[in-house]
């Protein structure tokens, strides 16, 4: 039975971005990615998605960049050191008085001057604290971006896995029916030799064999293509596959797992509340709004004038002196009001995005719930009792054919109907499974 593992893997990714780790790398910096086992379960595929996905890796690097930006935001302004050397006389009417680098000449208008000045910016208005608060929200947004990327890619992976599962079940069904037809063909030949059937039935049964062989070929091709889609989502190629044992080393890539028919025990209202509480893109939009609010506060804090305080040492000729210099900006042109207006406009835009994301999340969960109800109804049509009746009809038809009470044409028609019913049942199970995963993708948490 396939069970959802969205939250455990989301927690793993959150822990991964929290510690800043990632895929193992060699000394040269090349990423070393884990191999793929065959057969592959859904739990293993989800784990490999976290480790191999380029989308998750890209989002993880953005978290590292946001953390670096947060560290930069916490730095105090660097002090500046200014060194000056000026007023060196290089020409004089008196011989032997130039060049002069240190001594004072009372008859000269230019005296050698050396200046050492250290300047420190004193920030006012809590700008540094506001920058850090804004950067903290940006880090949170980046982390939820990782989780949202994983949420979307996890659903794509599960869809591909469901397609591969239904393709595998259809392949097994086609091979089983082809084997049944082989037995029917052998029985027909026996009946023809015994005189119970006309010789023409030999040609009829051999001609009918083509569609069953073709069905096996088509089903195998569909299964192989579905597994290639799965490999693509895992950023892997067939060369990355490692068989679990030596005897299976040359076997094609296979998947392992079964569909589930577990019901959802939550109401639509519960799912809506869960969505607005835990869905990563909603949390991302909320932290973006908080960052925008901190940006407004930071823009208002810019009206608090910073002070440049400088300490200066100066040597002029043979004289030494020290001094203090203070600089205060005058808001004659840019009075920071435009920056405040810009920040407030950005905050309002971010607030509108949050409302849009919340509305979209609610719509997604409503649509997913309706799809779940429809898939549940369809699965009920192919309940175990109905499938048993279809298979029992085929057993009866095969028995009556052996007894000579059913024609070959009637028996083949029953086999065709059975195959269609079982393929429809496989698709109904896959659709129901995907509807459960779609609910989890819409809510951001397990629902069954």
XYZ file of C-alpha atoms in Angstrom:
448
model
C 0.000 0.000 0.000
C 1.325 3.404 -0.943
C 1.258 5.892 1.900
C 1.994 9.599 1.713
C 5.245 10.916 3.180
C 4.899 14.621 2.413
C 5.411 15.933 5.932
C 8.434 13.782 6.830
C 10.176 14.821 3.662
C 9.153 18.452 4.107
C 10.661 18.326 7.574
C 13.809 16.767 6.144
C 14.148 19.561 3.614
C 13.436 22.199 6.259
C 16.173 20.709 8.424
C 18.399 20.533 5.371
C 18.036 24.224 4.588
C 18.252 25.112 8.259
C 21.735 23.662 8.602
C 22.749 24.801 5.126
C 23.803 21.340 3.989
C 23.245 19.833 0.579
C 24.297 16.995 -1.702
C 27.736 15.621 -1.092
C 30.469 17.190 -3.207
C 33.871 16.072 -4.283
C 37.044 18.107 -3.780
C 36.604 19.583 -7.245
C 33.076 20.738 -6.358
C 31.169 18.239 -8.534
C 27.921 17.083 -6.940
C 27.844 13.383 -6.059
C 24.259 12.134 -6.283
C 23.037 8.845 -4.812
C 22.213 5.991 -7.226
C 18.707 4.670 -7.854
C 17.740 1.179 -6.660
C 15.639 -1.129 -8.805
C 12.889 -1.884 -8.006
C 12.156 1.586 -6.649
C 9.502 2.303 -4.016
C 7.661 5.592 -3.644
C 9.334 6.300 -0.281
C 12.764 5.866 -1.869
C 11.748 8.028 -4.834
C 10.635 10.823 -2.501
C 13.901 10.650 -0.581
C 15.891 10.740 -3.813
C 13.831 13.693 -5.014
C 15.061 15.748 -2.053
C 18.647 14.735 -2.720
C 18.705 14.907 -6.522
C 16.154 17.535 -7.572
C 17.694 20.522 -9.319
C 14.717 22.668 -8.371
C 15.168 21.915 -4.671
C 18.911 22.433 -5.000
C 18.344 25.831 -6.607
C 15.948 26.859 -3.831
C 18.446 25.641 -1.217
C 21.128 27.922 -2.673
C 18.686 30.823 -2.447
C 18.331 30.065 1.273
C 22.114 30.256 1.633
C 22.072 33.600 -0.186
C 19.299 34.893 2.093
C 21.278 33.838 5.155
C 24.316 35.690 3.855
C 22.158 38.767 3.254
C 20.881 38.517 6.821
C 24.457 38.434 8.096
C 25.297 41.484 6.000
C 22.238 43.302 7.342
C 23.477 42.787 10.899
C 26.842 44.389 10.299
C 27.470 47.861 11.642
C 28.839 50.394 9.129
C 32.589 50.032 8.728
C 34.716 52.918 10.025
C 36.837 54.692 7.465
C 40.489 55.646 7.704
C 41.651 58.656 5.764
C 45.369 59.416 5.291
C 46.551 62.683 3.798
C 49.913 64.241 2.887
C 49.973 67.649 1.214
C 51.636 71.053 0.804
C 55.143 69.809 0.042
C 57.205 72.770 -1.284
C 59.145 71.857 -4.404
C 60.384 75.310 -5.503
C 61.896 78.220 -3.489
C 64.016 81.328 -4.275
C 66.304 80.432 -1.391
C 68.836 77.722 -2.169
C 68.839 74.611 0.019
C 65.300 75.062 1.366
C 63.600 72.427 -0.826
C 62.533 69.727 -0.836
C 61.136 70.004 2.686
C 58.916 67.192 4.129
C 58.726 67.770 7.886
C 60.301 71.041 9.050
C 58.544 74.373 9.297
C 59.721 77.430 7.408
C 58.257 80.595 8.829
C 58.955 82.427 5.606
C 57.051 79.869 3.502
C 53.335 79.949 2.876
C 53.077 76.177 2.388
C 53.957 73.873 5.260
C 54.149 70.029 4.948
C 50.875 68.678 6.331
C 50.074 65.074 7.353
C 46.555 64.062 8.322
C 45.173 60.853 9.890
C 41.401 60.781 10.228
C 39.124 57.971 11.496
C 35.403 58.333 10.804
C 32.599 56.299 12.390
C 28.961 56.385 11.298
C 26.488 56.388 14.182
C 23.194 54.973 12.891
C 20.049 56.335 14.477
C 16.424 55.284 14.363
C 17.066 51.547 14.871
C 18.012 51.026 11.217
C 20.291 48.068 11.902
C 17.664 46.252 13.967
C 15.043 46.833 11.270
C 17.400 45.589 8.557
C 17.988 42.406 10.568
C 14.245 41.909 11.138
C 13.565 42.325 7.422
C 16.374 39.920 6.532
C 15.041 37.357 9.029
C 11.688 37.383 7.238
C 13.484 36.989 3.905
C 15.301 33.915 5.243
C 11.969 32.452 6.343
C 10.533 33.186 2.894
C 13.461 31.431 1.227
C 13.001 28.372 3.427
C 9.309 28.169 2.620
C 10.243 28.556 -1.043
C 12.228 25.321 -0.711
C 9.221 23.586 0.829
C 6.879 24.937 -1.845
C 9.239 23.773 -4.581
C 9.310 20.355 -2.964
C 5.504 20.350 -2.629
C 5.031 20.927 -6.332
C 7.760 18.544 -7.461
C 6.557 15.896 -5.025
C 3.131 15.938 -6.661
C 4.697 15.669 -10.109
C 6.760 12.723 -8.885
C 3.691 11.008 -7.450
C 1.742 11.543 -10.646
C 4.576 9.967 -12.617
C 4.775 7.122 -10.109
C 1.023 6.513 -10.409
C 1.310 6.460 -14.209
C 4.123 3.937 -13.921
C 2.074 1.817 -11.498
C -0.980 1.713 -13.729
C 1.258 0.950 -16.720
C 2.833 -1.905 -14.751
C -0.593 -3.295 -13.789
C -1.792 -3.067 -17.394
C 1.363 -4.884 -18.511
C 0.725 -7.667 -16.026
C -2.888 -7.835 -17.196
C -1.886 -7.982 -20.868
C 0.663 -10.736 -20.178
C -1.887 -12.694 -18.136
C -4.547 -12.453 -20.831
C -1.977 -13.378 -23.495
C -1.137 -16.505 -21.490
C -4.835 -17.307 -21.197
C -5.172 -16.908 -24.933
C -2.255 -19.278 -25.473
C -4.162 -21.875 -23.463
C -7.287 -21.120 -25.476
C -5.342 -21.561 -28.705
C -3.958 -24.913 -27.549
C -7.421 -26.066 -26.488
C -8.877 -24.993 -29.835
C -6.260 -27.005 -31.728
C -7.059 -30.037 -29.579
C -10.770 -29.669 -30.301
C -10.088 -29.302 -34.041
C -7.987 -32.497 -34.049
C -10.740 -34.301 -32.154
C -13.325 -33.143 -34.656
C -15.271 -31.074 -32.120
C -14.567 -27.847 -34.002
C -14.336 -27.025 -37.663
C -10.785 -26.627 -39.098
C -11.617 -23.011 -39.851
C -11.457 -22.299 -36.108
C -7.696 -22.962 -36.258
C -7.207 -19.968 -38.531
C -9.629 -17.878 -36.497
C -7.816 -18.468 -33.216
C -4.374 -17.892 -34.732
C -5.516 -14.674 -36.396
C -6.978 -13.446 -33.119
C -3.675 -13.951 -31.319
C -2.146 -10.856 -32.946
C -4.128 -8.348 -30.888
C -3.055 -9.950 -27.616
C 0.611 -9.972 -28.601
C 0.316 -6.353 -29.698
C -1.378 -5.473 -26.400
C 1.624 -6.859 -24.497
C 4.052 -4.876 -26.668
C 2.069 -1.653 -26.214
C 1.747 -2.160 -22.458
C 5.473 -2.837 -22.054
C 6.338 0.263 -24.084
C 3.966 2.390 -22.002
C 5.532 1.071 -18.805
C 9.066 1.780 -20.005
C 8.127 5.306 -21.077
C 6.470 5.933 -17.706
C 9.626 4.879 -15.870
C 11.663 7.249 -18.057
C 9.407 10.115 -16.960
C 10.088 9.089 -13.370
C 13.834 9.097 -13.980
C 13.610 12.563 -15.515
C 11.922 13.980 -12.410
C 14.650 12.409 -10.265
C 17.362 14.012 -12.412
C 18.643 10.541 -13.268
C 19.418 8.378 -16.283
C 19.336 4.588 -16.766
C 23.061 4.487 -16.005
C 22.297 5.672 -12.443
C 20.219 2.567 -11.676
C 21.705 -0.029 -9.362
C 19.953 -3.417 -9.072
C 19.415 -4.776 -5.574
C 21.141 -8.056 -6.390
C 23.570 -9.314 -8.971
C 21.012 -11.488 -10.741
C 18.907 -8.401 -11.453
C 21.813 -6.304 -12.689
C 20.658 -6.572 -16.299
C 16.960 -6.165 -15.514
C 15.160 -2.991 -16.662
C 14.247 -0.256 -14.217
C 11.232 -1.324 -12.171
C 9.014 0.191 -9.516
C 7.445 -1.416 -6.460
C 4.212 -0.494 -4.722
C 0.449 -0.843 -4.783
C -2.473 1.553 -4.907
C -4.441 2.453 -1.803
C -8.166 2.902 -1.294
C -7.897 4.666 2.083
C -10.619 7.288 2.580
C -10.104 10.878 3.691
C -11.348 11.408 7.221
C -11.421 15.219 7.088
C -14.200 17.553 6.028
C -13.780 20.275 3.429
C -13.777 22.940 6.180
C -10.991 21.071 7.988
C -9.004 20.898 4.764
C -9.441 24.616 4.124
C -8.209 25.480 7.611
C -5.275 23.099 7.228
C -4.379 24.679 3.906
C -4.238 28.246 5.205
C -2.210 27.102 8.199
C 0.422 24.848 6.655
C 0.680 25.340 2.887
C 4.211 26.578 2.090
C 3.288 29.159 -0.548
C 0.799 30.747 1.865
C 3.471 30.906 4.561
C 5.883 32.284 1.957
C 3.472 35.087 1.063
C 2.903 35.888 4.748
C 6.608 36.209 5.461
C 7.007 38.356 2.342
C 4.329 40.655 3.778
C 6.140 40.778 7.127
C 9.363 41.626 5.290
C 7.537 44.393 3.408
C 6.223 45.782 6.697
C 9.749 45.838 8.106
C 10.827 47.615 4.915
C 8.231 50.348 5.569
C 9.535 50.793 9.106
C 13.087 50.907 7.764
C 12.116 53.553 5.193
C 10.586 55.685 7.950
C 13.706 55.218 10.051
C 15.744 56.791 7.253
C 14.351 60.158 8.371
C 16.416 59.792 11.545
C 19.661 61.475 10.563
C 22.806 59.425 10.951
C 25.843 61.143 12.429
C 29.389 60.913 11.043
C 31.881 61.397 13.884
C 35.564 61.752 12.980
C 38.721 61.983 15.075
C 41.657 63.631 13.391
C 45.365 63.894 14.009
C 47.300 66.445 11.962
C 50.944 67.454 11.717
C 51.715 70.756 10.042
C 55.451 71.238 9.752
C 56.776 70.750 13.274
C 53.377 71.276 14.942
C 51.015 68.475 16.093
C 47.274 68.816 16.594
C 44.118 66.732 17.121
C 40.516 67.507 16.338
C 36.921 66.246 16.152
C 34.646 66.552 13.120
C 30.910 65.856 13.017
C 28.782 65.575 9.875
C 24.983 65.669 9.845
C 23.029 65.349 6.552
C 20.639 68.115 5.606
C 17.462 66.863 3.956
C 17.161 69.724 1.492
C 16.316 67.633 -1.596
C 15.695 64.005 -0.706
C 13.702 64.042 2.524
C 13.082 60.246 2.397
C 9.322 60.663 1.874
C 9.474 59.153 -1.590
C 11.222 56.093 -0.154
C 8.470 55.720 2.435
C 5.809 55.983 -0.267
C 7.619 53.377 -2.346
C 7.908 50.962 0.608
C 4.231 51.392 1.503
C 3.198 50.728 -2.103
C 5.304 47.583 -2.117
C 3.699 46.487 1.159
C 0.200 46.961 -0.281
C 1.186 44.987 -3.374
C 2.578 42.186 -1.194
C -0.619 42.188 0.861
C -2.654 41.788 -2.344
C -0.414 38.873 -3.354
C -1.076 37.229 0.013
C -4.841 37.540 -0.436
C -4.514 36.122 -3.939
C -2.394 33.182 -2.725
C -4.857 32.431 0.094
C -7.768 32.534 -2.346
C -5.917 30.282 -4.785
C -5.069 27.847 -1.980
C -8.711 27.645 -0.935
C -9.770 27.129 -4.545
C -7.153 24.415 -5.015
C -8.323 22.456 -1.994
C -11.973 22.770 -3.054
C -11.190 21.511 -6.549
C -9.025 18.714 -5.168
C -11.802 17.664 -2.794
C -14.334 17.540 -5.619
C -11.903 15.478 -7.685
C -11.483 13.148 -4.717
C -15.251 12.660 -4.385
C -15.584 11.954 -8.114
C -12.651 9.513 -8.030
C -14.173 7.780 -5.014
C -17.472 7.322 -6.839
C -15.679 5.947 -9.896
C -13.689 3.533 -7.740
C -16.931 2.310 -6.143
C -18.163 1.328 -9.596
C -15.195 -1.012 -9.854
C -15.490 -2.422 -6.354
C -14.115 -5.826 -5.476
C -17.547 -7.453 -5.925
C -17.959 -6.079 -9.445
C -14.481 -7.175 -10.492
C -15.116 -10.601 -9.000
C -18.284 -10.849 -11.073
C -16.374 -9.948 -14.238
C -13.676 -12.525 -13.534
C -16.310 -15.115 -12.648
C -18.010 -14.472 -15.978
C -14.721 -15.149 -17.733
C -14.225 -18.396 -15.775
C -17.734 -19.515 -16.719
C -17.144 -18.643 -20.367
C -13.860 -20.567 -20.365
C -15.539 -23.577 -18.725
C -18.457 -23.609 -21.166
C -16.014 -23.225 -24.056
C -14.126 -26.278 -22.849
C -17.411 -28.143 -22.643
C -18.296 -27.079 -26.153
C -21.335 -25.021 -25.093
C -19.801 -21.652 -26.071
C -18.326 -20.696 -29.407
C -14.792 -19.399 -29.784
C -16.132 -16.035 -30.902
C -18.266 -15.681 -27.754
C -15.384 -16.722 -25.524
C -13.015 -14.184 -27.128
C -15.637 -11.466 -26.711
C -15.862 -12.244 -22.989
C -12.056 -12.049 -22.726
C -12.060 -8.662 -24.456
C -14.725 -7.306 -22.099
C -12.800 -8.638 -19.096
C -9.621 -6.953 -20.237
C -11.382 -3.626 -20.719
C -13.047 -3.846 -17.299
C -9.779 -4.654 -15.519
C -7.915 -1.869 -17.321
C -10.688 0.567 -16.348
C -10.386 -0.670 -12.758
C -6.620 -0.044 -12.821
C -7.174 3.465 -14.108
C -9.852 4.118 -11.469
C -7.440 3.045 -8.721
C -4.734 5.307 -10.159
C -7.135 8.249 -10.425
C -8.236 7.779 -6.825
C -4.632 7.590 -5.640
C -3.718 10.760 -7.535
C -6.774 12.526 -6.084
C -5.463 11.790 -2.576
C -2.050 13.158 -3.527
C -3.697 16.182 -5.109
C -5.419 16.871 -1.794
C -2.074 16.654 -0.028
C -0.532 18.970 -2.565
C -3.388 21.434 -2.092
C -3.200 21.357 1.711
C 0.535 20.854 2.149
C -0.021 18.053 4.689
C -1.061 14.351 4.693
C -4.809 13.798 4.570
C -5.093 10.003 4.929
